[in-house]
Short mmCIF file of C-alpha atoms in Angstrom, two decimals:
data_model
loop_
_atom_site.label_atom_id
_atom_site.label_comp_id
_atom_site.label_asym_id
_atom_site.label_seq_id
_atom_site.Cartn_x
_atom_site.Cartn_y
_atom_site.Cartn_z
CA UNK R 1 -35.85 40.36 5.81
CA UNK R 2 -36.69 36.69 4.85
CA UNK R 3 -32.84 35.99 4.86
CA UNK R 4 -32.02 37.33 8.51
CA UNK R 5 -35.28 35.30 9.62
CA UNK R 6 -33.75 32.24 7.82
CA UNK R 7 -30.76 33.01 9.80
CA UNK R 8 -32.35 33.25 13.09
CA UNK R 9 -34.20 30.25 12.22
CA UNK R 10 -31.14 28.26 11.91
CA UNK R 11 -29.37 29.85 14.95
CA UNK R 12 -32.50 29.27 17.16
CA UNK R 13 -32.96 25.96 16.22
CA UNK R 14 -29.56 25.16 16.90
CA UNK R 15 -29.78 26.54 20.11
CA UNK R 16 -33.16 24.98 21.66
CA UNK R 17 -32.54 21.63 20.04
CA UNK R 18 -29.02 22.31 22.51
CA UNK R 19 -31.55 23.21 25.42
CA UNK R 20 -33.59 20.02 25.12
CA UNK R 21 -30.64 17.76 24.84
CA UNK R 22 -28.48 19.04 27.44
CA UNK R 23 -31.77 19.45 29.75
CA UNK R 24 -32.18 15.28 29.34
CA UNK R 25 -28.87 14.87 30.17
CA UNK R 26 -28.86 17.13 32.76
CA UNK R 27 -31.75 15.49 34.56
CA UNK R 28 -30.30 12.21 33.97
CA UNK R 29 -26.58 13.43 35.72
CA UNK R 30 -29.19 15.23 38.70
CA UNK R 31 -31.14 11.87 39.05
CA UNK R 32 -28.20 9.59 39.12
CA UNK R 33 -25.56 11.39 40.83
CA UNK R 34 -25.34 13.11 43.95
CA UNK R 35 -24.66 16.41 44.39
CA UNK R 36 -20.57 15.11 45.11
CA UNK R 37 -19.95 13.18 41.69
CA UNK R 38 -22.19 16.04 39.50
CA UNK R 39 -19.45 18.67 41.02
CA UNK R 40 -16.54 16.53 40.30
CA UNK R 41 -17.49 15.95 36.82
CA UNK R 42 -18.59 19.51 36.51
CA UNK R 43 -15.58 20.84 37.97
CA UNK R 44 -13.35 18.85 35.75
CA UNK R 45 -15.17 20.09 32.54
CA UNK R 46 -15.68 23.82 33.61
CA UNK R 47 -11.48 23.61 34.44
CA UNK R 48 -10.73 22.85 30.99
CA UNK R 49 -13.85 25.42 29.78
CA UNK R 50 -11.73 28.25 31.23
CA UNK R 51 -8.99 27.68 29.22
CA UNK R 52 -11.14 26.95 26.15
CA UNK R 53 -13.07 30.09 26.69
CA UNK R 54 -10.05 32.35 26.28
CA UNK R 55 -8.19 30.69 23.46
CA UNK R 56 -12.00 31.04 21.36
CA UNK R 57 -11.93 34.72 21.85
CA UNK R 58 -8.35 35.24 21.18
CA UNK R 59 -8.82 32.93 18.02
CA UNK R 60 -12.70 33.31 16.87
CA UNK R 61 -13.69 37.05 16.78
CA UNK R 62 -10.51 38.15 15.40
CA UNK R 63 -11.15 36.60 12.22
CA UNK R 64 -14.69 37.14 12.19
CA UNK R 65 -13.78 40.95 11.91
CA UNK R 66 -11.26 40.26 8.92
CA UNK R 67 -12.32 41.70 6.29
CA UNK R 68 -10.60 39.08 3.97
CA UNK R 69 -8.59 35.93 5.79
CA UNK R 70 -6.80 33.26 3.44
CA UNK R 71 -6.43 29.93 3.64
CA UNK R 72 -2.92 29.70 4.77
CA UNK R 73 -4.32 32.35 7.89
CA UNK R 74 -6.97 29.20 8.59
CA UNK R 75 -4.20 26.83 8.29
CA UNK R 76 -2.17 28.42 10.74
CA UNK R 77 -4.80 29.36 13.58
CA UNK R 78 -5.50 25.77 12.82
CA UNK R 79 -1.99 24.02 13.60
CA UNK R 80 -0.41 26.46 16.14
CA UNK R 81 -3.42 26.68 17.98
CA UNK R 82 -4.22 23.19 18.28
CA UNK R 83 -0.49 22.83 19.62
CA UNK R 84 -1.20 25.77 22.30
CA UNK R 85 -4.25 23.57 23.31
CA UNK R 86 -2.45 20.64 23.56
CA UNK R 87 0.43 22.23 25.65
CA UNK R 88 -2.58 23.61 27.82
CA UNK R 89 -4.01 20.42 28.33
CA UNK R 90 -0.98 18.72 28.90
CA UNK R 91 -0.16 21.31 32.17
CA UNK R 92 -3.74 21.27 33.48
CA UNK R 93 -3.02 17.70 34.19
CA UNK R 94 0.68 18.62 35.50
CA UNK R 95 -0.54 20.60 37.95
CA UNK R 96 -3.72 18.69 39.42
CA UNK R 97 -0.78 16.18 39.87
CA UNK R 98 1.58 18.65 41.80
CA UNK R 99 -1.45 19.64 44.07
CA UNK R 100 -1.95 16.64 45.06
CA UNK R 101 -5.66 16.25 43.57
CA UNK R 102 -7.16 12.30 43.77
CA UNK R 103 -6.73 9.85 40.82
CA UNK R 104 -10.19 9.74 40.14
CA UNK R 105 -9.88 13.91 39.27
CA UNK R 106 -6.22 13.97 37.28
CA UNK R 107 -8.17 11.01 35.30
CA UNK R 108 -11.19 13.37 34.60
CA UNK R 109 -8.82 16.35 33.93
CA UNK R 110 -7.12 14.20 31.35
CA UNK R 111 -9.83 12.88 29.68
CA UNK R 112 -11.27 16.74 29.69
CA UNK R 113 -8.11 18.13 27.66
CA UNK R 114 -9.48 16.15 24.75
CA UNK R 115 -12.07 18.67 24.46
CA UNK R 116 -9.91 22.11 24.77
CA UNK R 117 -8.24 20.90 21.55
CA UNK R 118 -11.08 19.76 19.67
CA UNK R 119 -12.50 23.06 20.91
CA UNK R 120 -9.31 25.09 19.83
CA UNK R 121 -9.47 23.04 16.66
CA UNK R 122 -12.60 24.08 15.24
CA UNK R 123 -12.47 27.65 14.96
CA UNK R 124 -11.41 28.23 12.00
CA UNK R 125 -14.29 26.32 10.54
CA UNK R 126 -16.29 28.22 13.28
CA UNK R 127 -15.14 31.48 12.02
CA UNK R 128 -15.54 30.96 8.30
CA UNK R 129 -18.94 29.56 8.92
CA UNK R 130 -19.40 32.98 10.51
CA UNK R 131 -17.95 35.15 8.26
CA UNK R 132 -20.49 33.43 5.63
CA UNK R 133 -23.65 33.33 8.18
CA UNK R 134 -23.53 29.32 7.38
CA UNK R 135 -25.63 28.90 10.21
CA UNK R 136 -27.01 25.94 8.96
CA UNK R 137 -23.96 24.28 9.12
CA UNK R 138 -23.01 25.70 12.49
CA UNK R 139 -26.44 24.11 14.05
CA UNK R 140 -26.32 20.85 12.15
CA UNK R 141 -22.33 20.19 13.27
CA UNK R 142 -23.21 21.23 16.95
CA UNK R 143 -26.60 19.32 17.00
CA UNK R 144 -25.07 15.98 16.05
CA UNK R 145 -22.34 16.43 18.07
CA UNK R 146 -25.15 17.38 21.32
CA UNK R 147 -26.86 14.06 20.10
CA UNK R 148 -23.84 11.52 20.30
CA UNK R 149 -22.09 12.99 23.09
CA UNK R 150 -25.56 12.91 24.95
CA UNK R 151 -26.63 9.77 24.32
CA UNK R 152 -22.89 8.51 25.24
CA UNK R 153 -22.93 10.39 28.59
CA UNK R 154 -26.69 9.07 29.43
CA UNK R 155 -25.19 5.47 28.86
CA UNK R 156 -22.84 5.99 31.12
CA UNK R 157 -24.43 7.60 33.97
CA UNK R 158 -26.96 4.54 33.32
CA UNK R 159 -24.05 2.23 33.80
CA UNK R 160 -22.71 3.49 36.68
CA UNK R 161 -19.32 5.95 35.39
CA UNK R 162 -20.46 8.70 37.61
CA UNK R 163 -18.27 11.57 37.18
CA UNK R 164 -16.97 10.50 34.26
CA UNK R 165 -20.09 10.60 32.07
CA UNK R 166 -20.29 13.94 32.86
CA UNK R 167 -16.97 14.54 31.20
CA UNK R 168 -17.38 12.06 28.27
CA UNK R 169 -20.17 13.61 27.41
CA UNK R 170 -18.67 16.90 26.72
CA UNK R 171 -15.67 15.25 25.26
CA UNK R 172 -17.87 13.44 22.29
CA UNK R 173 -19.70 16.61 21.54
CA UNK R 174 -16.70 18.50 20.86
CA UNK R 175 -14.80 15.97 18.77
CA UNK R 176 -17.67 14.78 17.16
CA UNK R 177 -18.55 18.58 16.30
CA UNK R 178 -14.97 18.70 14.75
CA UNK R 179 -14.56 15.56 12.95
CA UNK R 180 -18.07 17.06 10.78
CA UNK R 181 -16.34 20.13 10.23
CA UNK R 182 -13.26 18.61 8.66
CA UNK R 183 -15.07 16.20 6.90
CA UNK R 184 -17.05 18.82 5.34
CA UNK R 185 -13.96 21.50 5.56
CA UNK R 186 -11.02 20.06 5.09
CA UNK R 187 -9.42 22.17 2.13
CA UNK R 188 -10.16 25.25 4.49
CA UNK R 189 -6.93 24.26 6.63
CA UNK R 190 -5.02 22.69 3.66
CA UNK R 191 -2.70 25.32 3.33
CA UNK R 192 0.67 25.91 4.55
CA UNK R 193 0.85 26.99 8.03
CA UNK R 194 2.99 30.26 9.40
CA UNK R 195 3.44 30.70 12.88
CA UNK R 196 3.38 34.77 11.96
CA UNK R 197 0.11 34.52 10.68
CA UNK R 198 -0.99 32.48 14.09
CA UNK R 199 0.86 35.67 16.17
CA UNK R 200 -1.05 38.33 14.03
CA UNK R 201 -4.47 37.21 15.08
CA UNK R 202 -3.05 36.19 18.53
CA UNK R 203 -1.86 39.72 19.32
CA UNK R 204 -5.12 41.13 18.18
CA UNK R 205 -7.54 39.16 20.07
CA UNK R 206 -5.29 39.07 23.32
CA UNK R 207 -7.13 41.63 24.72
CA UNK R 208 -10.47 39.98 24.31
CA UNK R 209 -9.19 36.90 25.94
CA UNK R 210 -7.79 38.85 28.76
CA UNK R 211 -11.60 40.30 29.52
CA UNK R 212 -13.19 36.88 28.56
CA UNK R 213 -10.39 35.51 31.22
CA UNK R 214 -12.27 37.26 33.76
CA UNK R 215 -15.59 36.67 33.00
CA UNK R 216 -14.60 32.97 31.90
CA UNK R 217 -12.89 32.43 35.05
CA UNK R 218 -15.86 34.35 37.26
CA UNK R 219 -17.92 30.62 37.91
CA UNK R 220 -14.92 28.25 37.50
CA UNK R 221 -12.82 30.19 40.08
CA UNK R 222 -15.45 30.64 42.13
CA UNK R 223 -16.16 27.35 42.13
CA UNK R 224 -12.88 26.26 43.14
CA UNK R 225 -12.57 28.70 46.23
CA UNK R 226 -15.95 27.30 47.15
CA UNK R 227 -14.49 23.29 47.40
CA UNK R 228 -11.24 24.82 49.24
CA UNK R 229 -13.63 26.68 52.04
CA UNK R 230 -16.86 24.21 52.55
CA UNK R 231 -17.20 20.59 51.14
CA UNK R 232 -17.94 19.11 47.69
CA UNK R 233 -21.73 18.74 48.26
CA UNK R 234 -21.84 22.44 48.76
CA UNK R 235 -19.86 22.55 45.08
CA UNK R 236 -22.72 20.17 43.77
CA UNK R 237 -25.91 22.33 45.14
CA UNK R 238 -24.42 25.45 43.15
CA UNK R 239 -22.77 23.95 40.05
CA UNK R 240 -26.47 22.27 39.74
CA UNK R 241 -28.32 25.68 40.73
CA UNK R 242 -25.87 27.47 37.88
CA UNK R 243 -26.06 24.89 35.40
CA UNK R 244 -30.34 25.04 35.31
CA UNK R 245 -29.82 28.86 35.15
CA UNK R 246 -26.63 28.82 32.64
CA UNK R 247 -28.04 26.17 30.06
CA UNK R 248 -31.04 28.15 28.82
CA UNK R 249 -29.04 31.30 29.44
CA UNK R 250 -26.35 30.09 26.98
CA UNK R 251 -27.96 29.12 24.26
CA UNK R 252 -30.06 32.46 23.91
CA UNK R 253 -27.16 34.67 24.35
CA UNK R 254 -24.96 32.65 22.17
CA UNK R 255 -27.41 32.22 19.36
CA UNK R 256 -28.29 36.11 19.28
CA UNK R 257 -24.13 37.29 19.80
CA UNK R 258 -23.26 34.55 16.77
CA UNK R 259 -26.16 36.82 14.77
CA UNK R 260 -25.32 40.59 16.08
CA UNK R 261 -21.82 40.45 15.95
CA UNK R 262 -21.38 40.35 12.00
CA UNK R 263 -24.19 42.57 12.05
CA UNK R 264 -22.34 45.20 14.69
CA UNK R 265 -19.29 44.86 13.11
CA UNK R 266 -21.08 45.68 9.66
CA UNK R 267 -22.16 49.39 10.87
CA UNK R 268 -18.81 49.62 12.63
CA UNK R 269 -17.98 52.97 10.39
CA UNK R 270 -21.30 54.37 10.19
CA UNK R 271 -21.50 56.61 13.08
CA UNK R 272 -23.90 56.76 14.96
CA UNK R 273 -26.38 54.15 13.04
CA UNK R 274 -23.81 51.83 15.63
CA UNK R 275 -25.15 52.80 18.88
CA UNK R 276 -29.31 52.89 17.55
CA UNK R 277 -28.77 49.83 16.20
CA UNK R 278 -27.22 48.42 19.35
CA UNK R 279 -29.86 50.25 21.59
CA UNK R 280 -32.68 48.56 19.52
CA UNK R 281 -31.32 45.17 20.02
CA UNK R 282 -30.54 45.70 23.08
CA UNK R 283 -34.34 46.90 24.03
CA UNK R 284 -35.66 44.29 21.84
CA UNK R 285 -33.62 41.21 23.68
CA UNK R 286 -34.33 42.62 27.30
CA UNK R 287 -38.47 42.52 26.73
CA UNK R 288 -38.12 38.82 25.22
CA UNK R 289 -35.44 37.05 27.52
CA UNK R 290 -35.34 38.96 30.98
CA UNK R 291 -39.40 37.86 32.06
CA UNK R 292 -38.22 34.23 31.38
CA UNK R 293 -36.04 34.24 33.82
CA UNK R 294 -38.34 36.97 36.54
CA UNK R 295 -40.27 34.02 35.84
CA UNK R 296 -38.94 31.21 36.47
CA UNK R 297 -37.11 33.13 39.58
CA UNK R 298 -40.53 32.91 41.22
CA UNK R 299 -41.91 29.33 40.20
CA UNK R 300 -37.98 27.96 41.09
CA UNK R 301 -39.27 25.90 43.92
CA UNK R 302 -41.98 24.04 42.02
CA UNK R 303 -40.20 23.37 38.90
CA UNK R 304 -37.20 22.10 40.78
CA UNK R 305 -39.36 20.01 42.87
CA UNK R 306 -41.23 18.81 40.04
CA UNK R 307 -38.23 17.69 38.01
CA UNK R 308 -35.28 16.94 40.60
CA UNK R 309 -36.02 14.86 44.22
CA UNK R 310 -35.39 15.61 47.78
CA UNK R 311 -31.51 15.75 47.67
CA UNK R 312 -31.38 18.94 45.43
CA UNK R 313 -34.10 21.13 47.24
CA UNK R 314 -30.95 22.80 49.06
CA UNK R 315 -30.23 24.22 45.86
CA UNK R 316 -33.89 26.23 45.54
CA UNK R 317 -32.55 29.71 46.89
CA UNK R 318 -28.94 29.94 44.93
CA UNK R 319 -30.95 28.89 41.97
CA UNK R 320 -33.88 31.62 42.24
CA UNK R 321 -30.99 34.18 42.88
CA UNK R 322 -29.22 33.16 40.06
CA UNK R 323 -31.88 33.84 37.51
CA UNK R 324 -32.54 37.39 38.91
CA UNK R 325 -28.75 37.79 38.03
CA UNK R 326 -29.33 35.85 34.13
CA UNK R 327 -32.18 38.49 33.71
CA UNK R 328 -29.95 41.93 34.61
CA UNK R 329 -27.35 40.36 32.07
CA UNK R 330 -29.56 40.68 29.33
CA UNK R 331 -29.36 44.81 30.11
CA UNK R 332 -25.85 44.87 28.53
CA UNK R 333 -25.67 41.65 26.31
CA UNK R 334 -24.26 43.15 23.16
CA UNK R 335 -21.53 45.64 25.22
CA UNK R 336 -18.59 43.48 24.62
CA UNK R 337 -19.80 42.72 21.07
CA UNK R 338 -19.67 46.26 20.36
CA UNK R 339 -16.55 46.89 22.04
CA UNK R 340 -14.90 44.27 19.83
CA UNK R 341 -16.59 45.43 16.75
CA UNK R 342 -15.28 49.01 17.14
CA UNK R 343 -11.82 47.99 18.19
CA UNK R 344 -12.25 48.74 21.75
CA UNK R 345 -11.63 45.49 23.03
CA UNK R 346 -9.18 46.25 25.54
CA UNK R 347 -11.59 48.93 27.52
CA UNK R 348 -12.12 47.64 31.10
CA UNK R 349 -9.56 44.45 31.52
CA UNK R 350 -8.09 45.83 34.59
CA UNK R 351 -12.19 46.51 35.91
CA UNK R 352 -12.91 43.02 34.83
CA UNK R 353 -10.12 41.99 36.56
CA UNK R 354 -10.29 43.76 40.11
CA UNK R 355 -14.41 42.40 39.92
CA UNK R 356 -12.88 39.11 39.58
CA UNK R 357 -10.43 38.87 42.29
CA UNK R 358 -13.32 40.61 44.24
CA UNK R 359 -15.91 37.98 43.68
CA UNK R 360 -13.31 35.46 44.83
CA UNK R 361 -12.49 37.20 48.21
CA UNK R 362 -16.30 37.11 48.57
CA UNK R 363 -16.36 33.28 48.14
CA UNK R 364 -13.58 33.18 50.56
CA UNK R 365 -14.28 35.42 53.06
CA UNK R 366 -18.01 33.83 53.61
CA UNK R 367 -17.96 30.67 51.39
CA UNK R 368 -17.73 28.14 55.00
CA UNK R 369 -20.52 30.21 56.22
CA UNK R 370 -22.92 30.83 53.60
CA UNK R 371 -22.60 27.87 51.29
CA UNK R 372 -23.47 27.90 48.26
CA UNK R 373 -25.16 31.40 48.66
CA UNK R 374 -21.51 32.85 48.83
CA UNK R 375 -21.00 31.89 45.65
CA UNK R 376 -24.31 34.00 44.38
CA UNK R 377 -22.98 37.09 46.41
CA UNK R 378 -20.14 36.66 44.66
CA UNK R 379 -21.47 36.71 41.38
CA UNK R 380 -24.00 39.60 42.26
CA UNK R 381 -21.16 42.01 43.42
CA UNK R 382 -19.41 41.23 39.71
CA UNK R 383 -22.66 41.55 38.19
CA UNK R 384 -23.21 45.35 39.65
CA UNK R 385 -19.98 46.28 38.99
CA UNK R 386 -20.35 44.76 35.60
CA UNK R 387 -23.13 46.71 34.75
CA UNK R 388 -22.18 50.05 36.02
CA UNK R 389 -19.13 49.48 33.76
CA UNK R 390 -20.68 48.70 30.28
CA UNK R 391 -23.26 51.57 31.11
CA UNK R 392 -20.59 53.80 31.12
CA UNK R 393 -18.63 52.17 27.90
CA UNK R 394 -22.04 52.58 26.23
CA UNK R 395 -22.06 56.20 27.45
CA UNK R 396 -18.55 57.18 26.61
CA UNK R 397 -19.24 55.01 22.77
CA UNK R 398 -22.68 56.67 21.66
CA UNK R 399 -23.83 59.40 24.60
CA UNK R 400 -27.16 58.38 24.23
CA UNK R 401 -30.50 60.47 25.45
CA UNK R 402 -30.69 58.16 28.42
CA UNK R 403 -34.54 59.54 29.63
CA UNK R 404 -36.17 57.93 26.72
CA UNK R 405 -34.20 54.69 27.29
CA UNK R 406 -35.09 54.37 31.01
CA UNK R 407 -39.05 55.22 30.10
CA UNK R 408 -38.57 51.95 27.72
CA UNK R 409 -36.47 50.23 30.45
CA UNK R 410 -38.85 50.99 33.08
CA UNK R 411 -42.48 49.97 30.70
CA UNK R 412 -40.52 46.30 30.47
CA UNK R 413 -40.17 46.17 34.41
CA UNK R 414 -43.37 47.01 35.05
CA UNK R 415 -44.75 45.00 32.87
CA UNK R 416 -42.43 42.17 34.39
CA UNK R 417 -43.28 43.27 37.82
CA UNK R 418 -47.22 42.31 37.38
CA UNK R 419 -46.33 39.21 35.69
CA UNK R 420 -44.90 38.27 38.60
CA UNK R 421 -47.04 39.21 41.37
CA UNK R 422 -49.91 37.83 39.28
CA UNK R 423 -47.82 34.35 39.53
CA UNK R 424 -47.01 34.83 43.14
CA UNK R 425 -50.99 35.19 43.18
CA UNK R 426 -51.55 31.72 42.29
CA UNK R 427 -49.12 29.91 44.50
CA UNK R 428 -49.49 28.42 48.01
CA UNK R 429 -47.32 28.08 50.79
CA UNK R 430 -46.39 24.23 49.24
CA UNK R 431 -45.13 23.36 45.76
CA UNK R 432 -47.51 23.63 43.49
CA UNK R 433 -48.46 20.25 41.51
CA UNK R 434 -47.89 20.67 37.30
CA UNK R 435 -51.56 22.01 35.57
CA UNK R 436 -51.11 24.65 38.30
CA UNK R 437 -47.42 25.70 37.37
CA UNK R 438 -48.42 25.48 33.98
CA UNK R 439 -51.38 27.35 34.14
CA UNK R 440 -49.21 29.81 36.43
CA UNK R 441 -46.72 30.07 33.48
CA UNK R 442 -50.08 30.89 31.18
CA UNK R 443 -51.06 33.50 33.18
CA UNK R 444 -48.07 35.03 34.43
CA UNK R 445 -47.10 35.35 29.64
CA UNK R 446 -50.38 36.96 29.45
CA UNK R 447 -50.09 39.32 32.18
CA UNK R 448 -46.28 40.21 30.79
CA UNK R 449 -47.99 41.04 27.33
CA UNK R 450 -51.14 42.91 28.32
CA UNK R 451 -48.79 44.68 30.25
CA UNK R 452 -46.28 45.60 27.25
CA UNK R 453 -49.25 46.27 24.84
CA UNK R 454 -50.85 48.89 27.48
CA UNK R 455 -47.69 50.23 28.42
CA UNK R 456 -45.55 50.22 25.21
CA UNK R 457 -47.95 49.95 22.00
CA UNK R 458 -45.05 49.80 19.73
CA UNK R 459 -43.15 46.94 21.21
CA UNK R 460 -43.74 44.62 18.29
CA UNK R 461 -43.04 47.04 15.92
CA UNK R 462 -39.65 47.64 17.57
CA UNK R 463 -38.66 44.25 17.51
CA UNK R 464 -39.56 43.81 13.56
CA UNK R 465 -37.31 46.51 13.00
CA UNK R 466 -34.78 44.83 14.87
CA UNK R 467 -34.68 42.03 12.79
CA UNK R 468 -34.98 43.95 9.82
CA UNK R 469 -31.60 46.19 10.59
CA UNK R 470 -29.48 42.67 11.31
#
């Protein structure tokens, strides 16, 4: 027990001390740029993201799930993916050039590809630190690397780079983050490289990066389809609206997948001890994360006033939307986990897929006419879809007793339900100033918690147990 809440500890801290960095940077970009050179830089990043986001899940999880991997396997992943990066990198810039994009944006595009193959790069390390729940090295490489490339992209923005401290920033963090790991690593990639090695793990997590293409791709694509049908200000109220939403999102979800995964993958042959386990997680993860962002769905207007000026109030509604849709993901969090930990990866790539392609059509059916909120449609109708999916997967998996699931389900939304109309209680018609969102925020946790404690006694218990099983 005391070493899984060491391990938390670790993940957590690496995670919030992400939050509060990339939140000061984040209001620095919002103060300094305009909603135009925030989505250019943005764009350019999240472009290069897409690619990165694949090539991690082909690489990572693979050899997470190993049960033994050499060094010669590290070696290999190592070289021959950094190449694939580089190639990668190398072709995003070809082709901003052959559609004609500005200077300014094959410039940020370039500059970008740095950090796909310092990205590419680390896994290895990444996975091994994995593998040996090192989390303490995992948060202390990734902090330090948050720190410089923070303090390099405020500078910047300070003296006047515009879009291109949002990209240097990202760039640092990455190869900052990687130079630590082979300083501290290097003898894990020492070995001789073989490109058959590189196509074993390739092959096996191609499926994953197929499903985390579409789900990757779902805000960078849309994204893009938004700029071709409305006008780069419209780009800069949602990237800003998904980028308040995403950074808090991120960092929970990542820190608690990097912890269940091992732990999913551990029970992978014991039956049915694999679906309770997930279910309790699941529960547990739902009643802590999903009122945060009920929450902050109602107080959106005040916080964003509070923190941001007049120029981003346009992005209030996609923003409030957006963290109704952050709360309904935590329903299914630890689906694809479990998919890939049971060696059903490659259920629901063509599903993932079609939602894709139809989230786009959204976007470009209604993206001149809606704005920004096209872009939220589209994410909701991927979202639904999403989630009827994994409920089936989950179904199909484990055929759970689904009645005493929805009675916990529903206990959580109720409870949520009165914490928000008990916030929606204190407001007025104008913004509220900051001791009345705070003490909104005060009474809205206690409400939540009287709730859960009336409604579901055990709830504590439940998540102690939890933590105790990972």
């Amino acid at each position: 027990m005391r070493h899984r809440l060491v391990n938390l500890a670790w993940i957590f801290y690496e995670k919030f001390s992400l939050i509060g960095l990339s939140i000061g940077s984040f209001m620095v970009f919002a103060l300094l740029l305009g909603p135009e050179q925030f989505g250019l830089g943005v764009l350019a990043v999240t472009l290069v993201e897409a690619i990165g986001i694949i090539y991690c899940s082909i690489i990572e999880d693979p050899l997470v799930r190993r049960t033994k991997c050499s060094k010669s396997l590290y070696a290999s992943v190592f070289c021959f993916g950094g190449l694939l990066a580089l190639g990668s990198a190398t072709m995003l810039v070809a082709g901003s050039l052959l559609f004609g994009a500005s200077e300014l944006f094959i410039g940020l595009v370039a500059l970008a590809g740095v950090k796909l193959v310092a990205t590419v790069l680390s896994r290895p390390f990444v996975a091994d630190l994995r593998r040996k729940r090192n989390f303490k090295s995992l948060a202390n490489r990734t902090l330090a690397g948050k720190l410089i490339g923070t303090t390099a992209g405020i500078l910047a923005a300070f003296w006047g780079a515009g879009a291109w401290a949002v990209v240097l920033q990202a760039v640092m963090m990455e190869t900052v983050s990687l130079i630590l790991l082979l300083y501290w690593h290097h003898d894990l990639v020492s070995s001789k490289a073989d490109i058959h090695r590189f196509g074993l793990i390739f092959r096996a997590g191609l499926p994953l990066g197929v499903k985390m293409f579409s789900r990757g791709m779902l805000v960078r694509a849309i994204t893009l389809v938004l700029g071709m049908v409305s006008d780069a200000t419209t780009v800069g109220y949602f990237a800003f609206a998904n980028r308040l939403v995403d950074l808090p999102r991120l960092a929970l979800s990542d820190g608690l997948l990097s912890y269940a995964l091992p732990a999913i993958a551990k029970r992978a042959n014991q039956g049915p001890d694999v679906g309770r386990f997930v279910s309790s997680i699941s529960l547990s993860t739902t009643t802590l994360l999903a009122p945060l962002f009920l929450g902050t769905m109602v107080l959106g207007g005040d916080l964003i006033h509070l923190l941001f000026d007049a120029k981003w109030q346009s992005a209030i509604p996609p923003f409030q939307y957006l963290c109704l849709l952050a709360a309904l993901r935590c329903l299914v969090l630890y689906v694809p986990a479990t998919l890939i930990a049971l060696g059903k990866a490659r259920w629901g790539m063509e599903a993932d897929l079609l939602l894709l392609l139809g989230a786009l059509l959204i976007t470009w059916l209604y993206g001149s006419e809606w704005g920004a909120m096209a872009a939220v449609a589209a994410m909701a109708l991927q979202l639904s879809g999403d989630l009827l999916i994994k409920l089936y997967q989950l179904h199909k998996l484990f055929s759970p007793r689904w009645q005493p699931v929805l009675r916990d389900y529903g206990f959580v939304a109720l409870a949520a339900v009165l914490m928000m109309a008990s916030i929606e209680l204190l407001r007025v018609p104008q913004f509220l100033p900051l001791p009345e969102v705070l003490m909104a925020i005060a009474t809205g946790a206690a409400v939540y918690f009287l709730g859960l404690f009336t409604l579901r006694p055990g709830w504590a218990r439940g998540l102690i147990n939890s933590i105790k099983q990972g």
